[in-house]
Coordinates of C-alpha atoms and ligand atoms in Angstrom, one line a residue:
X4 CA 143.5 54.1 -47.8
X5 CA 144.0 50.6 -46.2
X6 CA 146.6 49.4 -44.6
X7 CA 148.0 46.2 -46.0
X8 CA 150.7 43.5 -44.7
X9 CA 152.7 42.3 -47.2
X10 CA 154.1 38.4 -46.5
X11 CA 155.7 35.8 -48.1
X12 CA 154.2 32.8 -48.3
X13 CA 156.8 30.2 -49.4
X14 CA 160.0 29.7 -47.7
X15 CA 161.1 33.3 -48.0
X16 CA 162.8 34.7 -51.2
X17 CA 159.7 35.6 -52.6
X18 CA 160.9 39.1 -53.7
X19 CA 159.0 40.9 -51.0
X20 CA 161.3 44.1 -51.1
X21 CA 160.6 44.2 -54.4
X22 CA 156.8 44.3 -54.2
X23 CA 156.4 46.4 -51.4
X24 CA 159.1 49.1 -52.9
X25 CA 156.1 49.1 -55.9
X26 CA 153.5 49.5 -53.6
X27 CA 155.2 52.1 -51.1
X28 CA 154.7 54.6 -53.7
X29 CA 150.5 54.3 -52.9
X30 CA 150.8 54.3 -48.8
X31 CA 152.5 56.9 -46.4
X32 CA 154.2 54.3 -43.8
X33 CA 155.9 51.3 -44.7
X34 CA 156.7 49.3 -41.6
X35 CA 159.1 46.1 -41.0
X36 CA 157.7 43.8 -37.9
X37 CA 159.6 41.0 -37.7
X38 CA 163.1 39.0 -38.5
X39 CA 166.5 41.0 -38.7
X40 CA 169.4 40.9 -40.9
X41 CA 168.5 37.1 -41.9
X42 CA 166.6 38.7 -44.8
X43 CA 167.8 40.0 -47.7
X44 CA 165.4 42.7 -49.4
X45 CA 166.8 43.6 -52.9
X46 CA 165.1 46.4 -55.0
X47 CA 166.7 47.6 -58.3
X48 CA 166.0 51.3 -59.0
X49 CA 167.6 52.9 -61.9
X50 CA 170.1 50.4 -62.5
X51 CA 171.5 50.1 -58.8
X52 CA 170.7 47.5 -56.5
X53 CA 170.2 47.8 -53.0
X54 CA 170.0 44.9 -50.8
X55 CA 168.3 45.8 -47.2
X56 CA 168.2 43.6 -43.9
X57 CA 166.5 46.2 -41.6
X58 CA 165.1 49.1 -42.9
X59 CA 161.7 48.5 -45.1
X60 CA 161.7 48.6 -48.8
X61 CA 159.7 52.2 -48.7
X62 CA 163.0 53.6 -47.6
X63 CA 163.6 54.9 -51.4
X64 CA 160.2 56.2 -51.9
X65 CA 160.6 60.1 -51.3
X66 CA 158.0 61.6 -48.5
X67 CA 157.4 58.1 -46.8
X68 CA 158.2 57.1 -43.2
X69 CA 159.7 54.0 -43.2
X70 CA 159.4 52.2 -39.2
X71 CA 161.4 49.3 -37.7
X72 CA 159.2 47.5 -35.1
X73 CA 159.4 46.1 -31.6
X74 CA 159.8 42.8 -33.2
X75 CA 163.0 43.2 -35.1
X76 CA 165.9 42.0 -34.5
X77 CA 168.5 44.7 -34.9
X78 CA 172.0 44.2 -35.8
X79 CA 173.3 47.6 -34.8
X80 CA 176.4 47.7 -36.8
X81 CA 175.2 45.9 -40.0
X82 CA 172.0 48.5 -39.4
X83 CA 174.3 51.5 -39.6
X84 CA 176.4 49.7 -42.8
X85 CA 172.6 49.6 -44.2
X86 CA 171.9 53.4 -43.8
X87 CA 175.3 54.6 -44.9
X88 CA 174.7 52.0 -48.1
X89 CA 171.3 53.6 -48.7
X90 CA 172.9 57.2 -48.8
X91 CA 175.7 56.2 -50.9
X92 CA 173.1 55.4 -53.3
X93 CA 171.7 59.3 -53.5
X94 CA 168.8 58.5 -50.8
X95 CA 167.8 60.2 -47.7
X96 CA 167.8 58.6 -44.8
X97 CA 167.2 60.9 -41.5
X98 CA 165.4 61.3 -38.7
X99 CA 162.5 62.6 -40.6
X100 CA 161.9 59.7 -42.5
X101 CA 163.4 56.6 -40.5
X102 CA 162.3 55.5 -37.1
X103 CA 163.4 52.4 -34.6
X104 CA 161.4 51.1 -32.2
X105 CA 162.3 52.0 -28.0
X106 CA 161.1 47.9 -27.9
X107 CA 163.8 46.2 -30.8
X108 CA 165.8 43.6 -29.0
X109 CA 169.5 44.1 -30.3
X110 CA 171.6 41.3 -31.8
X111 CA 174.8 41.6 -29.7
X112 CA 177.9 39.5 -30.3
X113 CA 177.3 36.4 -28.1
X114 CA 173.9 35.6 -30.0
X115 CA 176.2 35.4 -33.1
X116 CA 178.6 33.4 -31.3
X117 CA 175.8 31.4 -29.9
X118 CA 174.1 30.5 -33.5
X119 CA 177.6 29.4 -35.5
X120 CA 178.4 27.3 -32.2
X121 CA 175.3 25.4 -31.9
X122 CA 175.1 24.6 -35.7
X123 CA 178.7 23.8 -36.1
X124 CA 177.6 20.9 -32.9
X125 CA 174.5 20.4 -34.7
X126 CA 176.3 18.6 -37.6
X127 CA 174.1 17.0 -40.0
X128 CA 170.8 17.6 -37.9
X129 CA 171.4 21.6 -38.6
X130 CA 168.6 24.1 -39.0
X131 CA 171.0 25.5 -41.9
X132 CA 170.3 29.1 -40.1
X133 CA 171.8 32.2 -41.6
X134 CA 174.2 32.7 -38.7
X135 CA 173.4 36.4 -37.5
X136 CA 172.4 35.4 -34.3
X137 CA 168.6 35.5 -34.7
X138 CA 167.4 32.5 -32.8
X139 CA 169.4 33.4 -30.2
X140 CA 168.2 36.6 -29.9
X141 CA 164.9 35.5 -29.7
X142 CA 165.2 33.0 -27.2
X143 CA 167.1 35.8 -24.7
X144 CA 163.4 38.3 -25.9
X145 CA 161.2 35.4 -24.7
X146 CA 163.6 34.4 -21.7
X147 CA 163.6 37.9 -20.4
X148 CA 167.3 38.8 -21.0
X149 CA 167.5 40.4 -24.3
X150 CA 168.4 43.9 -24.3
X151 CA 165.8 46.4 -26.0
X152 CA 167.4 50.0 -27.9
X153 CA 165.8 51.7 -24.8
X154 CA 168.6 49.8 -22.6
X155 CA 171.3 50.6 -24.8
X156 CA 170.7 54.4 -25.1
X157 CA 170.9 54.5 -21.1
X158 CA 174.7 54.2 -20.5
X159 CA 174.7 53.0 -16.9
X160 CA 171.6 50.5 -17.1
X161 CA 172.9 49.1 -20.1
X162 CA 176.2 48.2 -18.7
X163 CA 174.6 46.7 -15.6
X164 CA 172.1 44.9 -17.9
X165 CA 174.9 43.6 -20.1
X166 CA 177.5 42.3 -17.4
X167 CA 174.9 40.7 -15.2
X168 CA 173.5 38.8 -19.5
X169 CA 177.1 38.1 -20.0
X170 CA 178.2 36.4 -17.1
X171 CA 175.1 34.3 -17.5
X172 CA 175.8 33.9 -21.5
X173 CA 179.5 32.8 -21.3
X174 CA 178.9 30.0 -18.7
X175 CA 176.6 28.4 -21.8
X176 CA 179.5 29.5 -24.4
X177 CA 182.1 28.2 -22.6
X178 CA 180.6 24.8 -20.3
X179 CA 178.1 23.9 -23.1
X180 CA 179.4 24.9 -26.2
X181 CA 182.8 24.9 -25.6
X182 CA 184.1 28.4 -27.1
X183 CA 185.7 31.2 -25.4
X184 CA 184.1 33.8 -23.1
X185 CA 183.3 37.3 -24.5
X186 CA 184.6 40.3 -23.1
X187 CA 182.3 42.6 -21.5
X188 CA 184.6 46.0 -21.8
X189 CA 185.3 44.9 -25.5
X190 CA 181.2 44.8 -26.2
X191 CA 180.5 47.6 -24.0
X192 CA 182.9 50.1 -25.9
X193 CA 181.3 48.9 -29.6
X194 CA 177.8 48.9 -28.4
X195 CA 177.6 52.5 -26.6
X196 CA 178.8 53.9 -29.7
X197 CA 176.4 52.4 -32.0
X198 CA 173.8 53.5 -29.5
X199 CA 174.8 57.3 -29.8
X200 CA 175.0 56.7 -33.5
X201 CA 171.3 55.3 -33.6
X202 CA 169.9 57.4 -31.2
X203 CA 168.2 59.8 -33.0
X204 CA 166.2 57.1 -34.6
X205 CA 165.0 56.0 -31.5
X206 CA 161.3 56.6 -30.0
X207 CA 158.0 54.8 -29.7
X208 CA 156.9 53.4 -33.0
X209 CA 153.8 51.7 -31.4
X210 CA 152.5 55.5 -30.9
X211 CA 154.3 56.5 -33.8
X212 CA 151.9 54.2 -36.5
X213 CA 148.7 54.5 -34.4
X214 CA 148.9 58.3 -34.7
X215 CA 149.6 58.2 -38.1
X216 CA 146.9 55.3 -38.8
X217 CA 143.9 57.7 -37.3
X218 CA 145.0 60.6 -38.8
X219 CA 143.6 58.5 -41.8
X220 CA 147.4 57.6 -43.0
X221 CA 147.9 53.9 -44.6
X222 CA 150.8 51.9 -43.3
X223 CA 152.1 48.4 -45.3
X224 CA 153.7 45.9 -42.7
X225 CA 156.8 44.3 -44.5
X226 CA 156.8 40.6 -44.0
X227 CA 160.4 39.5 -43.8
X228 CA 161.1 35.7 -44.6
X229 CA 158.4 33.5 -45.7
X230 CA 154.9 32.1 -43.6
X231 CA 156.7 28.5 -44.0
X232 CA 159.4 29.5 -42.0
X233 CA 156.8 31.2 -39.2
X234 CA 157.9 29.8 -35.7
X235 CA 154.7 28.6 -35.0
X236 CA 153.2 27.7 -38.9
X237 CA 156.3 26.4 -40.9
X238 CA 158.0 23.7 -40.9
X239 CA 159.5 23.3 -37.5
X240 CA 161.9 23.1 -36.2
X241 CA 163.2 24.2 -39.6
X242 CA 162.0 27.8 -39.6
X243 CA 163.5 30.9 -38.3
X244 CA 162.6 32.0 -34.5
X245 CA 159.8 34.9 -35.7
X246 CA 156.5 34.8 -36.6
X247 CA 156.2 35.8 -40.5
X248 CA 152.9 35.4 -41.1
X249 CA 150.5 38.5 -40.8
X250 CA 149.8 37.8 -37.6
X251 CA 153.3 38.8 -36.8
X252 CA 152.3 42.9 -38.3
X253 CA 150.5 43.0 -35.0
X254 CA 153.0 41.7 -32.4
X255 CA 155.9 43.3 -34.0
X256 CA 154.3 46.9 -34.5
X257 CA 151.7 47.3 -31.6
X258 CA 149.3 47.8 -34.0
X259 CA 145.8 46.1 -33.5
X260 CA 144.5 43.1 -36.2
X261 CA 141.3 45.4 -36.7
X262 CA 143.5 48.3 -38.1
X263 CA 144.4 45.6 -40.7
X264 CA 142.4 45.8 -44.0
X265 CA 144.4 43.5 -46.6
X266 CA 146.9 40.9 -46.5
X267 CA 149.0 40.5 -49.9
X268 CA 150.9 37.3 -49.9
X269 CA 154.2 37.4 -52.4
X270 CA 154.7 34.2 -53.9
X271 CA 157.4 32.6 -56.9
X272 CA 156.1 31.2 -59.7
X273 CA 158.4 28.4 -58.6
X274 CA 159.5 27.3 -55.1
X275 CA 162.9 27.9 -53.7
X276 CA 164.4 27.2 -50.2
X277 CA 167.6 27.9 -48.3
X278 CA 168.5 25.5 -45.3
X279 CA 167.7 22.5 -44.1
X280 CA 164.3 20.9 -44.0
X281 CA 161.7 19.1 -45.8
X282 CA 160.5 20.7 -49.8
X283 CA 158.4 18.3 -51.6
X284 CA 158.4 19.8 -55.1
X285 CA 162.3 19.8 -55.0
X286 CA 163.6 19.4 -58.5
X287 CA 167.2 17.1 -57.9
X288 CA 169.3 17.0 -60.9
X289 CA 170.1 19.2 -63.5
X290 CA 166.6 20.5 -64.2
X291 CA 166.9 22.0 -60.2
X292 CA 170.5 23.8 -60.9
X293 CA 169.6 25.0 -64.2
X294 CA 166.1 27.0 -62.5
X295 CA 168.4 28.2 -59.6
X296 CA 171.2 29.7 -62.2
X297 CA 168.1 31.0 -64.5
X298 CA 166.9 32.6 -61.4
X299 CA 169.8 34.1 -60.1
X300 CA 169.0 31.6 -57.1
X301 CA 171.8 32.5 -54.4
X302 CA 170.6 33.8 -50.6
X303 CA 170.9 37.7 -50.5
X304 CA 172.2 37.8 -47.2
X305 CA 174.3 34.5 -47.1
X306 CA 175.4 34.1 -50.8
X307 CA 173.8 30.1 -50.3
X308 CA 173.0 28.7 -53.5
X309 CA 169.1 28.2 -52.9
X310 CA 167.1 24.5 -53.4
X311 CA 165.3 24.7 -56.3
X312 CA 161.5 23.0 -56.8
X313 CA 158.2 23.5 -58.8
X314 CA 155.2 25.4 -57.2
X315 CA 153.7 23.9 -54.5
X316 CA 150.3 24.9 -54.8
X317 CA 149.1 22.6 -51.2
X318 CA 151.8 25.2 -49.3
X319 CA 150.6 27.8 -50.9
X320 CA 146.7 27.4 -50.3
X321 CA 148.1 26.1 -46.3
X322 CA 149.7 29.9 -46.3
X323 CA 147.2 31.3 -47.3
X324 CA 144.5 30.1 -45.2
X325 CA 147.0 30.5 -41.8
X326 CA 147.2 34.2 -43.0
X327 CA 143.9 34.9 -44.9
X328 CA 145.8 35.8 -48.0
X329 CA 143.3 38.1 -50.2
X330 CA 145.8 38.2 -53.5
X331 CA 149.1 37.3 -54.6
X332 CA 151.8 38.8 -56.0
X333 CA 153.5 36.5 -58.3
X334 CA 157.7 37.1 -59.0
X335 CA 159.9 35.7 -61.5
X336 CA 157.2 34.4 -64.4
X337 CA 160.4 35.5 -67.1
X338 CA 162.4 32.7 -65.2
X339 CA 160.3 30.2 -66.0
X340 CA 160.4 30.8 -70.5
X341 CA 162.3 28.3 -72.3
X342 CA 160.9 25.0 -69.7
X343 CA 159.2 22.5 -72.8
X344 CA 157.1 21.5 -69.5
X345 CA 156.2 23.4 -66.3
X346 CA 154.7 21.3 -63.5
X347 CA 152.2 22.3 -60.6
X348 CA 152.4 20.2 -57.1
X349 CA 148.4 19.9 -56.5
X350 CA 148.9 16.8 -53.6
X351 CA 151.1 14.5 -51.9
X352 CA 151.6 10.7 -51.4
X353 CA 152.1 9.6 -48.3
X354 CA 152.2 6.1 -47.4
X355 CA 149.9 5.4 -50.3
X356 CA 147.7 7.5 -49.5
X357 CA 147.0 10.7 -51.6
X358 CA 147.4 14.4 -49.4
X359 CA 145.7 17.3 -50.9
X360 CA 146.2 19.4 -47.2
X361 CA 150.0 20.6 -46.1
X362 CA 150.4 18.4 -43.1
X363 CA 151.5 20.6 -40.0
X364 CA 153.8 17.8 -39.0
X365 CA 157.0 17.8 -40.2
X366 CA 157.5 14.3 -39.7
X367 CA 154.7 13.8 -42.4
X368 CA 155.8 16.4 -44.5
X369 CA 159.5 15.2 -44.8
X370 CA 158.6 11.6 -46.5
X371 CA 155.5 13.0 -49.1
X372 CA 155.7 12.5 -52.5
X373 CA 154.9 15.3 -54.6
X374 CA 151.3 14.5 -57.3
X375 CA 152.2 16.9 -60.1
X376 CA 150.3 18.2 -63.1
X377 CA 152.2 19.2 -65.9
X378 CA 151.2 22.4 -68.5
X379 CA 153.1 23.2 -71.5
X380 CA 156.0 25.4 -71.2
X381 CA 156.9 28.7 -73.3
X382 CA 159.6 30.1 -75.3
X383 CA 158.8 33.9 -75.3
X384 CA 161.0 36.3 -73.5
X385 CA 158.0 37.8 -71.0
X386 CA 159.9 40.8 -69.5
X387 CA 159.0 43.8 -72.1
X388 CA 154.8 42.6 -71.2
X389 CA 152.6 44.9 -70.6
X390 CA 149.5 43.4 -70.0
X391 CA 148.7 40.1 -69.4
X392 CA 146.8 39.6 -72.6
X393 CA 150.5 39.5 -74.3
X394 CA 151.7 37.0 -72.6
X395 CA 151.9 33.7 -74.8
X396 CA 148.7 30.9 -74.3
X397 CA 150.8 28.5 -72.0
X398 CA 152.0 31.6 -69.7
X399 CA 148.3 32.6 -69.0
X400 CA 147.0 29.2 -68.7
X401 CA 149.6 28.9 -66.1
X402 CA 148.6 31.8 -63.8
X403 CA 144.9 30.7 -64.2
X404 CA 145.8 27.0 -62.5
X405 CA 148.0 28.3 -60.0
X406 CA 144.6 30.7 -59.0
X407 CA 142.7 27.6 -59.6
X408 CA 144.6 25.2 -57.7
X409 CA 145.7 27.5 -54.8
X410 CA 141.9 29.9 -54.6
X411 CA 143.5 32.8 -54.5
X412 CA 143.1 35.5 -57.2
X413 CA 146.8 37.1 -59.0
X414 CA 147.0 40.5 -58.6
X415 CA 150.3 41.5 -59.3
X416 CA 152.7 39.7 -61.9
X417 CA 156.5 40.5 -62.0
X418 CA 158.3 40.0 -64.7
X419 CA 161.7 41.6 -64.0
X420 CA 163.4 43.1 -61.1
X421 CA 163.5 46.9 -62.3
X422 CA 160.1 48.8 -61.5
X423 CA 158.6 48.8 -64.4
X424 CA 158.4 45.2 -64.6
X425 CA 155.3 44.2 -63.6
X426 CA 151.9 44.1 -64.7
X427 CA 148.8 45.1 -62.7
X428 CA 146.2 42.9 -62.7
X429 CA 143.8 44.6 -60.1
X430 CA 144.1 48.1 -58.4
X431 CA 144.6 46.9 -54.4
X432 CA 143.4 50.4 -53.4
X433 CA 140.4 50.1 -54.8
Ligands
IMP528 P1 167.7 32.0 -39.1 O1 166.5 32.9 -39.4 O2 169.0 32.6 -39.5 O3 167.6 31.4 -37.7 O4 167.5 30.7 -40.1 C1 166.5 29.8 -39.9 C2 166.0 29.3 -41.3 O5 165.3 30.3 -42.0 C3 167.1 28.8 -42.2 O6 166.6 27.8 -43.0 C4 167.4 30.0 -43.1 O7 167.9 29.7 -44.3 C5 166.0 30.5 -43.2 N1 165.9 32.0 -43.5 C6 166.1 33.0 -42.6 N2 166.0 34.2 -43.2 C7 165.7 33.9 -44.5 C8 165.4 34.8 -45.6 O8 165.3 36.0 -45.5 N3 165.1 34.1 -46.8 C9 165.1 32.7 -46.9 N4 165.3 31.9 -45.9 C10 165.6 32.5 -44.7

């Protein structure tokens, strides 16, 4: 069985926790390796939906371990909200079957603080970022003064660890940003107990998926966010502090690239963003609100009504060289029935000159001119298909430019947000 990453390759919202909940039924591990409670993972199952930030989309799949990396960001509290959601729901969530990496860094009160402050200052130049503290955290990871789930679950070594972070911390709260200093007994108290709550979650996760990968087990890495908000690959600085390609499955897990067999990219038929930063195949206007209320186009985590835009078929071949995409999954076809035209961004115009490669400078990218092709539209409701033969002329001739114009092959269509939505178009365990 291989074991497959699954990534967005867009600017997140792909419906990710949707695709992977489909194919966790196929694999035995499903593993999250990046990002925190920025994303918003919603899977519909029997008429509920569950919206998860930290715990991977396999979680409702009976008999399958679901893992949280070394590179998540954990939000202790809204992680424990998550678990005692998912068993509200009628699903088990245990010991057995859920299991958080020794090597997480935790999202602690001041990295909240820290975000709100600095975008509040930012004004208009504002990264637009979710507010749960996740640049933050990351910064403290890379600065060597984040503090890991192995701290926390050590009582004395975590209070030493956070008073000596603290002190440090509120000088930059209160001199820089000009907010009020957070108490250390106040955090202390809150934290301890989440750690005694989480505890017996807690263990090596590295050794936890390498045993389980050579004792011929597959594992699918859950991409959170999208590969155009990677650190090092989007659209910086407007992209979130993790890396979201595939690349990131490794880092975040401790799992080596040649254990890695497929990589799945999730992509919208049409292109939505939330935040600031630069989206070519924007659609201003009426046109843009009506796609956002067809699609039901508000952030899962924040509520933010997204941006709205056309597929962008130059960012969608750029994602998928960075992370060697072998098929797409393509969400939310249904949206797009009752359009009289549907257009496809094949290159850009900048300064005159015509683009047909996503620039890696934002600069660029922030003054180019979408070069659209347009296709006929459809009127047929698409979300009773079963195959894709059914789907009306214009539908289909769709799909095939998207493959055409982005070079990789459709594998998976999704026409719905319940299960049974969605039409195979290749078996990926073949
Ligand atoms: P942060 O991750 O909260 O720091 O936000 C940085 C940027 O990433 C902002 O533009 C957010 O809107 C965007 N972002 C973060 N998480 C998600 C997500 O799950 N879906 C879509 N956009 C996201």
């Amino acid at each position: 069985m291989p074991n497959i990453v699954v990534i967005g390759t867009q600017w997140g919202d792909e419906g990710k926790g949707r695709i992977v909940d489909l194919i966790a039924e196929r694999v035995d591990v499903v593993a999250r390796y990046q990002g925190g409670s920025n994303a918003g993972h919603t899977i519909v199952t029997n008429d509920k939906t569950l919206v998860l930030h930290h715990i991977p989309s396999g979680i409702l799949r009976e008999g399958k371990l679901s893992v949280i990396g070394n590179g998540v960001v954990v939000d202790p509290k809204v992680l424990l909200e998550e678990i005692e959601k998912i068993k509200s729901h009628g699903y088990r969530v245990d010991e057995e079957n859920l299991k958080l990496s020794d090597s997480a860094h935790i999202v602690m009160p001041y990295h909240k603080e820290i975000d709100l402050a600095r975008e509040e200052r930012m004004g208009s130049s504002k990264i637009g970022t979710t507010g749960r503290g996740i640049g933050p955290v990351y910064e403290d990871k890379a600065a060597r003064r984040g503090i890991r789930f192995s701290d926390l679950i050590n009582p004395e070594g975590f209070s030493v660890r956070l008073r000596s972070i603290l002190e440090e911390r509120n000088l930059y709260i209160t001199r820089v940003l000009g907010r009020s200093a957070l108490e250390f007994e106040k955090i202390y108290e809150e934290y301890i107990i989440y750690g005694n709550k989480l505890r017996m979650f807690i263990t090596d996760t590295s050794k936890v998926l390498n045993d389980a990968i050579s004792q011929g087990k597959s594992v699918l890495f859950e991409g959170a966010q999208g590969a155009l908000l990677d650190v090092d690959f989007g659209t910086y600085p407007y992209v979130t502090s993790s890396s979201a390609g595939a690349g990131g499955a490794c880092i975040g897990t401790g799992v080596s690239p040649t254990k890695i067999d497929l990589v799945m990219g999730v992509a919208k038929a049409y292109t939505t963003r939330v935040g600031e930063g630069p989206f070519p195949s924007e659609i201003s206007g009426d046109l843009g609100i009506r796609l956002r209320e067809l699609g039901g186009e508000y952030g899962s985590t924040t509520g933010r009504p997204r941006r709205c835009g056309w597929f962008d078929s130059v960012a969608l071949r750029y994602s998928s060289m960075i992370n060697a995409v072998s098929g797409l999954a393509i969400t939310k076809l249904d949206v797009l029935s009752s359009l009289d035209k549907i257009k496809i961004c094949v290159g850009y115009r900048y300064k005159g000159e015509l683009l047909t490669e996503f620039p890696s400078n934002t600069e660029i990218l922030k003054h180019c001119e979408p070069v659209y092709e347009e296709l006929d539209g459809w009127r047929e409701e698409l979300r009773d298909l079963k195959n894709l033969s059914s789907l009306p002329p214009s539908a289909r001739a769709y799909l095939e430019r998207i493959e055409e114009t982005t070079g990789v092959p459709i594998w998976i269509l999704s026409l719905g947000p319940s299960r049974e939505k969605v039409i195979f178009l290749r078996d990926i365990f073949s």
